[in-house]
CSV table of C-alpha atoms in Angstrom, one decimal:
chain,number,residue,atom,x,y,z
S,12,MET,CA,-168.3,103.1,144.0
S,13,LYS,CA,-164.6,103.7,144.5
S,14,ASN,CA,-164.0,101.9,141.3
S,15,LYS,CA,-166.4,104.2,139.4
S,16,VAL,CA,-164.7,107.3,140.9
S,17,TYR,CA,-161.3,106.0,140.0
S,18,ILE,CA,-162.4,105.2,136.5
S,19,LEU,CA,-163.9,108.7,136.0
S,20,PHE,CA,-160.8,110.3,137.5
S,21,LEU,CA,-158.6,108.2,135.2
S,22,ALA,CA,-160.7,109.1,132.2
S,23,SER,CA,-160.4,112.8,133.1
S,24,VAL,CA,-156.6,112.6,133.3
S,25,ILE,CA,-156.4,110.8,129.9
S,26,LEU,CA,-158.7,113.4,128.3
S,27,LEU,CA,-156.7,116.3,129.8
S,28,ALA,CA,-153.4,114.7,128.6
S,29,SER,CA,-154.9,114.2,125.2
S,30,VAL,CA,-155.9,117.9,124.9
S,31,LEU,CA,-152.5,119.0,126.2
S,32,TYR,CA,-150.7,116.7,123.7
S,33,SER,CA,-152.8,118.0,120.8
S,34,VAL,CA,-152.0,121.6,121.8
S,35,CYS,CA,-148.3,121.0,122.3
S,36,PHE,CA,-147.2,118.5,119.7
S,37,ALA,CA,-149.7,118.4,116.9
S,38,GLU,CA,-148.4,119.5,113.5
S,39,GLY,CA,-149.3,123.1,112.5
S,40,THR,CA,-152.7,123.4,110.8
S,41,SER,CA,-155.0,126.2,109.7
S,42,GLU,CA,-156.4,126.2,113.2
S,43,GLU,CA,-153.1,127.4,114.8
S,44,SER,CA,-154.3,131.0,114.9
S,45,GLU,CA,-157.4,130.0,116.9
S,46,LEU,CA,-155.4,128.0,119.4
S,47,VAL,CA,-152.9,130.8,119.9
S,48,ALA,CA,-155.8,133.2,120.7
S,49,PHE,CA,-156.6,131.3,123.8
S,50,ILE,CA,-153.1,131.4,125.2
S,51,PRO,CA,-152.9,133.8,128.2
S,52,ASP,CA,-150.4,136.6,128.3
S,53,GLU,CA,-148.2,134.7,130.7
S,54,GLU,CA,-145.5,132.2,129.6
S,55,PRO,CA,-146.8,130.2,126.6
S,56,ILE,CA,-148.0,126.7,127.4
S,57,CYS,CA,-146.0,125.3,124.5
S,58,PRO,CA,-142.9,126.6,122.7
S,59,LEU,CA,-144.6,125.8,119.4
S,60,PHE,CA,-146.8,128.9,119.8
S,61,SER,CA,-144.2,131.3,121.2
S,62,ASP,CA,-143.5,134.4,119.1
S,63,ALA,CA,-140.2,133.0,118.0
S,64,ALA,CA,-141.8,130.1,116.3
S,65,HIS,CA,-143.4,132.4,113.7
S,66,PHE,CA,-140.1,133.8,112.4
S,67,ASP,CA,-137.7,132.2,110.0
S,68,PRO,CA,-134.4,131.2,111.7
S,69,PRO,CA,-131.6,133.7,111.2
S,70,SER,CA,-129.3,133.0,108.2
S,71,SER,CA,-126.0,131.4,108.9
S,72,PRO,CA,-123.4,134.1,109.8
S,73,VAL,CA,-120.8,134.8,107.1
S,74,THR,CA,-117.5,133.3,108.1
S,75,GLU,CA,-114.0,133.8,106.7
S,76,SER,CA,-114.4,130.6,104.7
S,77,ASP,CA,-117.3,132.2,102.8
S,78,TYR,CA,-114.9,134.7,101.2
S,79,ALA,CA,-112.5,134.2,98.3
S,80,GLU,CA,-110.3,136.6,96.4
S,81,LEU,CA,-109.3,136.5,92.7
S,82,THR,CA,-106.7,138.8,91.2
S,83,PHE,CA,-106.9,139.9,87.5
S,84,SER,CA,-104.5,141.7,85.3
S,85,PHE,CA,-105.9,143.7,82.4
S,86,ALA,CA,-103.8,145.2,79.6
S,87,GLY,CA,-104.7,146.8,76.3
S,88,ASP,CA,-104.2,146.3,72.6
S,89,CYS,CA,-101.6,143.6,71.8
S,90,THR,CA,-100.8,143.4,68.1
S,91,LEU,CA,-98.4,140.5,68.0
S,92,GLY,CA,-97.6,140.8,64.3
S,93,PHE,CA,-97.2,143.4,61.6
S,94,ASP,CA,-98.6,144.8,58.3
S,95,LYS,CA,-96.5,143.6,55.3
S,96,ASP,CA,-96.2,147.1,54.0
S,97,PHE,CA,-94.4,148.4,57.1
S,98,ASP,CA,-90.6,149.1,56.9
S,99,PRO,CA,-89.1,145.6,57.3
S,100,ARG,CA,-86.1,147.1,59.2
S,101,TYR,CA,-88.3,148.0,62.2
S,102,ARG,CA,-91.3,145.6,61.9
S,103,PHE,CA,-92.4,143.3,64.7
S,104,ASP,CA,-91.3,140.1,62.8
S,105,THR,CA,-87.8,141.7,62.4
S,106,MET,CA,-87.6,142.0,66.2
S,107,VAL,CA,-88.6,138.4,66.5
S,108,GLU,CA,-85.7,137.3,64.4
S,109,LYS,CA,-83.3,139.8,66.1
S,110,LYS,CA,-84.1,138.2,69.4
S,111,ASN,CA,-83.5,134.7,68.0
S,112,ARG,CA,-87.2,133.9,68.3
S,113,ASP,CA,-87.0,134.2,72.0
S,114,PHE,CA,-90.7,134.9,72.5
S,115,SER,CA,-90.4,135.6,76.2
S,116,TYR,CA,-88.6,138.9,75.3
S,117,PHE,CA,-91.8,140.8,74.4
S,118,LEU,CA,-93.7,140.6,77.7
S,119,GLY,CA,-90.7,139.9,79.8
S,120,GLY,CA,-90.7,143.4,81.3
S,121,VAL,CA,-94.2,142.8,82.9
S,122,LYS,CA,-94.2,139.0,83.3
S,123,HIS,CA,-93.6,139.4,87.1
S,124,VAL,CA,-97.1,141.1,87.3
S,125,PHE,CA,-98.8,138.5,85.1
S,126,ASN,CA,-97.2,135.7,87.1
S,127,ASN,CA,-98.8,136.9,90.3
S,128,ASP,CA,-102.4,136.9,89.3
S,129,ASP,CA,-105.1,134.4,88.8
S,130,MET,CA,-105.9,135.5,85.2
S,131,THR,CA,-104.4,137.9,82.7
S,132,LEU,CA,-106.6,139.2,79.9
S,133,VAL,CA,-105.3,141.2,77.0
S,134,ASN,CA,-106.9,142.3,73.7
S,135,LEU,CA,-105.3,140.3,70.8
S,136,GLU,CA,-105.6,142.8,67.9
S,137,GLY,CA,-104.6,140.7,64.9
S,138,VAL,CA,-104.4,137.0,64.1
S,139,PHE,CA,-102.0,134.1,64.2
S,140,THR,CA,-102.1,132.6,60.7
S,141,ASP,CA,-99.9,131.6,57.8
S,142,ARG,CA,-102.5,132.7,55.3
S,143,THR,CA,-101.7,135.5,52.8
S,144,GLU,CA,-105.1,136.4,51.4
S,145,GLU,CA,-106.0,139.7,53.1
S,146,VAL,CA,-109.3,141.5,53.5
S,147,LYS,CA,-109.2,144.8,51.7
S,148,LYS,CA,-108.5,147.5,54.3
S,149,ALA,CA,-105.8,149.9,55.3
S,150,TYR,CA,-103.9,147.6,57.7
S,151,ASN,CA,-103.8,143.8,58.1
S,152,PHE,CA,-102.1,142.5,61.1
S,153,LYS,CA,-100.9,139.0,61.6
S,154,GLY,CA,-98.2,136.9,63.3
S,155,SER,CA,-97.1,133.4,62.6
S,156,LEU,CA,-98.8,130.6,64.4
S,157,ASP,CA,-95.8,130.2,66.8
S,158,TYR,CA,-96.2,133.8,68.0
S,159,VAL,CA,-98.7,132.4,70.4
S,160,LYS,CA,-95.7,131.6,72.5
S,161,ILE,CA,-95.4,135.3,73.4
S,162,LEU,CA,-98.6,134.7,75.4
S,163,THR,CA,-97.8,131.3,76.9
S,164,SER,CA,-94.2,132.3,77.9
S,165,SER,CA,-95.5,135.2,80.0
S,166,SER,CA,-98.6,133.9,81.8
S,167,VAL,CA,-101.3,135.4,79.6
S,168,GLU,CA,-104.3,133.1,80.1
S,169,ALA,CA,-107.1,134.8,78.1
S,170,VAL,CA,-107.5,137.1,75.1
S,171,SER,CA,-110.4,139.1,73.7
S,172,LEU,CA,-110.8,138.8,69.9
S,173,GLY,CA,-113.7,141.2,69.5
S,174,ASN,CA,-111.9,143.9,67.6
S,175,ASN,CA,-111.4,145.4,64.1
S,176,HIS,CA,-108.4,143.2,63.2
S,177,SER,CA,-109.6,139.7,64.2
S,178,ARG,CA,-110.8,139.1,60.6
S,179,ASP,CA,-108.0,140.8,58.7
S,180,PHE,CA,-107.4,137.5,56.9
S,181,GLY,CA,-111.0,136.5,56.7
S,182,GLU,CA,-113.0,134.1,58.8
S,183,GLU,CA,-110.3,131.5,58.0
S,184,GLY,CA,-107.6,133.6,59.7
S,185,LEU,CA,-109.8,134.0,62.8
S,186,ASP,CA,-110.3,130.2,62.8
S,187,ASP,CA,-106.6,129.6,62.7
S,188,THR,CA,-106.2,131.9,65.6
S,189,LYS,CA,-108.9,130.2,67.7
S,190,LYS,CA,-107.3,126.8,66.9
S,191,VAL,CA,-103.8,127.7,68.0
S,192,LEU,CA,-105.1,129.5,71.1
S,193,ALA,CA,-107.1,126.4,72.1
S,194,GLU,CA,-104.2,124.1,71.5
S,195,ASN,CA,-102.2,126.3,73.9
S,196,ASP,CA,-104.9,126.4,76.6
S,197,ILE,CA,-105.5,130.1,76.2
S,198,ALA,CA,-109.2,131.1,76.6
S,199,TYR,CA,-110.8,133.5,74.1
S,200,SER,CA,-114.1,135.1,73.3
S,201,VAL,CA,-115.5,137.0,70.3
S,202,ASP,CA,-119.0,138.3,69.5
S,203,SER,CA,-121.6,136.1,71.1
S,204,LEU,CA,-119.1,133.3,71.8
S,205,ALA,CA,-118.3,133.6,75.5
S,206,GLY,CA,-115.1,132.3,77.0
S,207,ILE,CA,-114.6,130.6,80.3
S,208,TYR,CA,-111.3,130.3,82.3
S,209,GLU,CA,-111.2,128.1,85.4
S,210,VAL,CA,-108.7,128.7,88.2
S,211,ARG,CA,-108.6,127.4,91.8
S,212,GLY,CA,-112.1,126.0,91.4
S,213,PHE,CA,-113.6,129.2,90.2
S,214,LYS,CA,-115.1,130.0,86.8
S,215,ILE,CA,-114.4,133.3,85.1
S,216,GLY,CA,-116.7,134.1,82.2
S,217,PHE,CA,-115.8,136.8,79.7
S,218,ILE,CA,-117.3,138.3,76.6
S,219,SER,CA,-115.6,140.4,73.8
S,220,VAL,CA,-117.4,142.6,71.3
S,221,ASN,CA,-116.3,145.1,68.6
S,222,ILE,CA,-118.4,148.3,68.7
S,223,HIS,CA,-116.1,149.9,66.1
S,224,TYR,CA,-117.5,147.6,63.4
S,225,ASP,CA,-120.8,146.3,64.8
S,226,GLY,CA,-122.3,149.3,66.5
S,227,THR,CA,-125.4,148.7,68.6
S,228,LYS,CA,-125.6,145.2,67.2
S,229,VAL,CA,-123.1,144.2,70.0
S,230,GLU,CA,-125.9,144.6,72.6
S,231,GLY,CA,-127.5,141.4,71.1
S,232,PHE,CA,-124.1,139.6,71.1
S,233,ILE,CA,-123.6,140.5,74.8
S,234,ILE,CA,-127.1,139.4,75.9
S,235,LYS,CA,-126.8,136.1,74.0
S,236,ALA,CA,-123.3,135.4,75.4
S,237,MET,CA,-124.6,136.2,78.9
S,238,LYS,CA,-127.4,133.7,78.5
S,239,SER,CA,-125.0,131.0,77.3
S,240,LEU,CA,-123.1,131.5,80.6
S,241,GLU,CA,-126.2,131.2,82.9
S,242,SER,CA,-125.9,127.4,83.2
S,243,GLU,CA,-122.2,127.7,83.9
S,244,ASN,CA,-122.6,129.5,87.2
S,245,VAL,CA,-119.6,131.7,86.6
S,246,ASP,CA,-118.1,133.4,89.7
S,247,VAL,CA,-117.0,136.6,87.9
S,248,LEU,CA,-118.2,138.0,84.6
S,249,ILE,CA,-116.0,140.3,82.5
S,250,VAL,CA,-117.1,142.1,79.3
S,251,SER,CA,-114.4,143.6,76.9
S,252,CYS,CA,-115.6,146.3,74.6
S,253,HIS,CA,-113.6,147.6,71.5
S,254,TRP,CA,-115.1,151.1,71.4
S,255,GLY,CA,-114.5,154.8,71.4
S,256,VAL,CA,-112.6,157.2,69.1
S,257,GLU,CA,-109.0,156.4,68.1
S,258,LYS,CA,-106.3,158.7,69.6
S,259,SER,CA,-108.9,160.5,71.8
S,260,SER,CA,-109.0,160.4,75.6
S,261,ARG,CA,-112.5,161.8,75.5
S,262,LEU,CA,-115.4,159.3,76.0
S,263,ASN,CA,-118.3,159.3,73.7
S,264,ASP,CA,-121.9,159.0,74.9
S,265,TYR,CA,-122.3,155.4,73.7
S,266,GLN,CA,-119.3,154.2,75.7
S,267,LYS,CA,-120.9,155.5,78.9
S,268,TYR,CA,-124.4,154.3,78.0
S,269,LEU,CA,-123.2,150.8,77.0
S,270,GLY,CA,-120.8,150.5,80.0
S,271,HIS,CA,-123.7,151.2,82.4
S,272,LYS,CA,-126.0,148.8,80.6
S,273,ILE,CA,-123.5,145.9,80.7
S,274,ILE,CA,-123.2,146.3,84.5
S,275,ASP,CA,-127.0,146.5,84.7
S,276,TRP,CA,-127.2,143.2,82.8
S,277,GLY,CA,-125.0,141.5,85.3
S,278,ALA,CA,-121.4,142.0,84.4
S,279,ASP,CA,-118.8,142.6,87.2
S,280,ILE,CA,-116.1,144.3,85.2
S,281,VAL,CA,-116.0,146.2,81.9
S,282,VAL,CA,-112.7,146.5,80.0
S,283,GLY,CA,-112.3,148.9,77.1
S,284,THR,CA,-109.9,149.0,74.2
S,285,HIS,CA,-109.4,150.5,70.7
S,286,PRO,CA,-108.6,154.2,71.2
S,287,HIS,CA,-104.8,153.4,71.5
S,288,VAL,CA,-104.6,156.0,74.3
S,289,LEU,CA,-105.6,156.0,78.0
S,290,GLN,CA,-109.2,157.0,79.0
S,291,GLY,CA,-110.8,157.3,82.4
S,292,ILE,CA,-112.1,154.8,84.9
S,293,GLU,CA,-115.6,154.9,86.4
S,294,MET,CA,-117.2,153.1,89.3
S,295,TYR,CA,-120.8,152.3,88.5
S,296,LYS,CA,-123.0,150.5,91.1
S,297,GLY,CA,-119.9,149.4,92.9
S,298,LYS,CA,-118.2,147.9,89.8
S,299,TYR,CA,-115.4,149.2,87.6
S,300,ILE,CA,-115.5,150.3,84.0
S,301,TYR,CA,-112.0,150.8,82.4
S,302,TYR,CA,-112.8,152.8,79.3
S,303,SER,CA,-109.5,152.4,77.5
S,304,LEU,CA,-106.3,150.6,78.5
S,305,ALA,CA,-104.4,152.0,75.4
S,306,ASN,CA,-101.8,150.1,73.4
S,307,PHE,CA,-99.7,147.5,75.1
S,308,CYS,CA,-97.4,145.1,73.2
S,309,PHE,CA,-98.2,146.8,69.9
S,310,GLY,CA,-96.8,145.8,66.6
S,311,GLY,CA,-99.3,148.1,64.8
S,312,ASN,CA,-97.1,151.2,65.1
S,313,MET,CA,-93.3,151.2,64.9
S,314,ASN,CA,-93.0,154.5,67.0
S,315,PRO,CA,-96.3,155.7,68.5
S,316,SER,CA,-96.1,159.3,69.7
S,317,ASP,CA,-98.1,158.4,72.9
S,318,LYS,CA,-96.4,155.5,74.6
S,319,ASP,CA,-98.3,155.8,77.9
S,320,THR,CA,-100.1,152.6,79.0
S,321,MET,CA,-100.9,150.7,82.1
S,322,ILE,CA,-101.8,147.3,83.6
S,323,VAL,CA,-104.9,147.3,85.8
S,324,SER,CA,-104.5,144.9,88.8
S,325,GLN,CA,-107.9,144.2,90.3
S,326,SER,CA,-108.5,141.9,93.3
S,327,VAL,CA,-112.1,140.9,93.4
S,328,ARG,CA,-113.5,139.6,96.7
S,329,LEU,CA,-116.3,137.1,96.5
S,330,GLU,CA,-118.8,136.5,99.2
S,331,LYS,CA,-120.5,133.1,98.9
S,332,GLY,CA,-119.5,133.0,95.3
S,333,LYS,CA,-120.9,136.4,94.4
S,334,TYR,CA,-119.1,139.7,93.6
S,335,LYS,CA,-118.7,141.7,96.9
S,336,ASP,CA,-116.1,144.4,96.2
S,337,SER,CA,-112.7,145.1,94.7
S,338,LYS,CA,-109.3,146.6,95.3
S,339,VAL,CA,-107.7,148.2,92.2
S,340,GLN,CA,-104.2,149.3,91.5
S,341,ILE,CA,-103.0,150.7,88.2
S,342,ILE,CA,-99.4,149.9,87.2
S,343,PRO,CA,-98.2,152.7,84.8
S,344,CYS,CA,-96.1,151.4,81.9
S,345,SER,CA,-94.7,152.4,78.5
S,346,VAL,CA,-95.3,150.4,75.4
S,347,SER,CA,-91.6,150.3,74.8
S,348,SER,CA,-88.5,150.1,76.9
S,349,LYS,CA,-87.0,152.8,74.7
S,350,SER,CA,-88.3,156.3,74.4
S,351,TYR,CA,-87.3,157.0,70.8
S,352,ILE,CA,-88.7,153.9,69.1
S,353,ASN,CA,-91.1,151.0,69.7
S,354,ASP,CA,-89.1,147.9,70.7
S,355,TYR,CA,-92.3,146.0,71.4
S,356,ARG,CA,-91.4,145.4,75.0
S,357,PRO,CA,-93.9,147.1,77.4
S,358,THR,CA,-92.1,148.1,80.6
S,359,GLU,CA,-93.1,149.4,84.0
S,360,ALA,CA,-92.7,153.1,84.5
S,361,LYS,CA,-90.6,154.3,87.4
S,362,GLY,CA,-90.0,157.6,89.3
S,363,ASN,CA,-91.2,160.7,87.5
S,364,GLU,CA,-92.7,158.8,84.6
S,365,LYS,CA,-94.8,156.7,87.0
S,366,SER,CA,-96.0,159.9,88.8
S,367,ARG,CA,-96.7,161.6,85.5
S,368,ILE,CA,-98.9,158.7,84.2
S,369,ILE,CA,-100.8,158.5,87.5
S,370,GLY,CA,-101.4,162.3,87.3
S,371,ARG,CA,-102.7,161.8,83.8
S,372,MET,CA,-105.1,159.1,85.0
S,373,ASN,CA,-106.3,161.3,87.9
S,374,ALA,CA,-107.2,164.0,85.4
S,375,LEU,CA,-109.1,161.5,83.3
S,376,CYS,CA,-110.9,160.0,86.4
S,377,ASP,CA,-111.8,163.4,87.9
S,378,GLU,CA,-115.3,163.5,86.3
S,379,PHE,CA,-116.1,160.2,88.0
S,380,SER,CA,-114.9,161.3,91.5
S,381,LEU,CA,-112.2,158.7,91.5
S,382,CYS,CA,-108.6,159.3,92.5
S,383,ILE,CA,-105.4,157.3,92.4
S,384,ASP,CA,-102.7,157.6,95.1
S,385,ASP,CA,-99.0,157.8,94.5
S,386,ASN,CA,-98.7,154.0,94.5
S,387,GLY,CA,-101.4,153.5,91.9
S,388,PHE,CA,-104.2,152.4,94.3
S,389,MET,CA,-107.7,153.5,93.5
S,390,ASN,CA,-109.4,155.6,96.1
S,391,ILE,CA,-113.1,156.5,96.0
S,392,ASP,CA,-113.6,160.2,96.5
S,393,LEU,CA,-116.7,160.2,98.7
């Protein structure tokens, strides 16, 4: 009799253990909700069915190692060449010879800025070619192939070619330019052909289009170029637009419309060129649009009446490889180190001239509720 009782007791223990095991350790099934319903309000029998088990674990906290910072320098129209009908006494090529072909002369006044960034981007308005057959137009700008050393000697890593002078010597002249840029490790972009520059393990994608000639057709170029960059997983995307009205600081409606669309499509920075004068800066959805950076090292005019220009220094903070925010400083400059002529050597403005250019930019940025302090740093007027 004792054996029967013992056997029954043992069977009951095994059955109870089996039930408890199935409740506590069985994999989740569609019956989980029924099992939970029978758990009393007291401490849960099994952690599997505690409230915490039904929430996703918290994401890993963001640590300092998840952040990175990249610094960019942006400058405007660089025509590193001349039109053959210009007065040969004052042309860009004459200055090249006068300086004994020391190509570091031209950007030497701002090289210290370009040396201290991760990437310098300028608008190369003209071509490097030895061809002589011109496209019929008012001005045709070119420099010799070795003029590329102006860029390499002063830490310029990338150029935009989407402008109204990149085909002054036909498609062949543009091809010559692309070839010599590639041979000297300078990244470039034009139309739907996107450029990529890699630095410190990061990829910067950039796109360059010419609204002045191509109008709204550039929207297709930009979208196509963006799609080509999707598989590259770029960390920062810059779009350079050649747009606006020459010699006018006023924005036209299409500049504002397209600038906003480009940010909406996924760009992080929009850089504008072509007007040859400064225009305002806008922050849209936390990202900057520089509507016009004016002339910079500009062989297209031997003595421009408006010599004001600037370098934009933008430090972009990335969080886990995505654009987080930026710190921006403008560095006021003149296109020439001499006030009475263009010596093709952009130079940092100092003292009253620096203050005057900052004041000019503040007036241009007022409509966007942005202001620039005395040291050139951008402040958001909230």
